[in-house]
Short mmCIF file of C-alpha atoms in Angstrom, two decimals:
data_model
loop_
_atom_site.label_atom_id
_atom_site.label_comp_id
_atom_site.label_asym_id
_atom_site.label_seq_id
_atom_site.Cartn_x
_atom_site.Cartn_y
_atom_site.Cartn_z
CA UNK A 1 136.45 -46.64 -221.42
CA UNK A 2 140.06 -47.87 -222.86
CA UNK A 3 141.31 -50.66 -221.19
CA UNK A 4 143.91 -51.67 -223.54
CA UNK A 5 146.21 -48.55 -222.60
CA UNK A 6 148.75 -50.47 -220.10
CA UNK A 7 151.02 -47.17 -219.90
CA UNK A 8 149.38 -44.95 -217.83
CA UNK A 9 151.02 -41.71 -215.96
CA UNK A 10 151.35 -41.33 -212.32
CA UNK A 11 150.98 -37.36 -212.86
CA UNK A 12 147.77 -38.37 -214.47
CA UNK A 13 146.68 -39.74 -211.29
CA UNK A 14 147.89 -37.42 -209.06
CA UNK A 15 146.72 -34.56 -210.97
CA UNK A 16 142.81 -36.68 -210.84
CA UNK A 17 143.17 -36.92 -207.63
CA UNK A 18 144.53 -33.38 -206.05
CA UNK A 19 141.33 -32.09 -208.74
CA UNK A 20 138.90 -34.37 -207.12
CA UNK A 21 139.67 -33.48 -203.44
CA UNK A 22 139.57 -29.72 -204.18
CA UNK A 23 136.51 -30.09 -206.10
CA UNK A 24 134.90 -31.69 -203.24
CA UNK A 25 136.19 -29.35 -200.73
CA UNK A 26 134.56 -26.34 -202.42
CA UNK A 27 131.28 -28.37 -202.94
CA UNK A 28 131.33 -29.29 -199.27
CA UNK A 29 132.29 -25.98 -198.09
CA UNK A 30 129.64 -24.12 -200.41
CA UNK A 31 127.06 -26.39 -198.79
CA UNK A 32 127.67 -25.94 -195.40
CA UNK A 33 127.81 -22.04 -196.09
CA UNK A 34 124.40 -22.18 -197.35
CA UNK A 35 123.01 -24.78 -194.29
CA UNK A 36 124.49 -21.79 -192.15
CA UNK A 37 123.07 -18.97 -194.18
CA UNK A 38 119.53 -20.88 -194.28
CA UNK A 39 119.31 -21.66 -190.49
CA UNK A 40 120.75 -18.66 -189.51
CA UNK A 41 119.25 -16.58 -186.60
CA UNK A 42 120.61 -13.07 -186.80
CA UNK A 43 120.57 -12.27 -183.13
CA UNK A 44 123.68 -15.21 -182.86
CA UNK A 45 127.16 -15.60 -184.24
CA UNK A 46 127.37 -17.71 -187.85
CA UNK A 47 126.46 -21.22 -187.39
CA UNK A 48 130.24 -22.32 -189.26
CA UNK A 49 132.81 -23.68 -187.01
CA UNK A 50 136.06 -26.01 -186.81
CA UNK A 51 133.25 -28.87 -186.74
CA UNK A 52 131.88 -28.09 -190.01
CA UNK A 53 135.72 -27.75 -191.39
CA UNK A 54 136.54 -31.46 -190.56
CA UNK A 55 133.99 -32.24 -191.86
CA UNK A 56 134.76 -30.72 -195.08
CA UNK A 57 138.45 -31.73 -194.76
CA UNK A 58 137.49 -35.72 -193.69
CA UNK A 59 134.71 -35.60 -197.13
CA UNK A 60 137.74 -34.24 -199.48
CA UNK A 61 139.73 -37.36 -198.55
CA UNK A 62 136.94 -39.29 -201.26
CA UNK A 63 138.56 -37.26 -203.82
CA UNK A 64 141.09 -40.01 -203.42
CA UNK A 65 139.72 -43.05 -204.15
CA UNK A 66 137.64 -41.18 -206.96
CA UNK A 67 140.49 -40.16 -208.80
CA UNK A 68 141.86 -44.03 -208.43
CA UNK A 69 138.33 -44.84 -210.13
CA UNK A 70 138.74 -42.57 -212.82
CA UNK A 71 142.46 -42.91 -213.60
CA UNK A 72 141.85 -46.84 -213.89
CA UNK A 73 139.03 -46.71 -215.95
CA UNK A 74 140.63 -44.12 -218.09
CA UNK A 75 137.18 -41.67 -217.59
CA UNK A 76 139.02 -38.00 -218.31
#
């Protein structure tokens, strides 16, 4: 952890950040996939809807405030 670096890039943090919120879009949609594949009754359609992908989309948004955490505390 550097603290004493006062010159920090914005790219930097918008790079962290736009990482962080597709990272935890392909977590969240890989778990949901397998929660569907696991409860999955054959005689039915896929249990994956437009729920499930707000979901996703509304859990991404932490990829924001993440990337703030990491771009402060320098953690790359």
């Amino acid at each position: 952890m550097r603290l004493d670096n006062s010159k920090k890039s914005l790219w930097a943090l918008l790079g962290i950040c736009f990482l962080m919120c597709i990272a935890l879009m392909i977590i969240g949609l890989f778990s949901y996939l397998v929660k569907g594949w696991l409860i999955w009754d054959f005689d039915k359609p896929f249990p994956f809807g437009k729920e499930e992908i707000i979901i996703i989309l509304k859990i991404s948004g932490l990829g924001m405030p993440a990337g703030m955490v990491f771009w402060i505390f320098g953690i790359r």
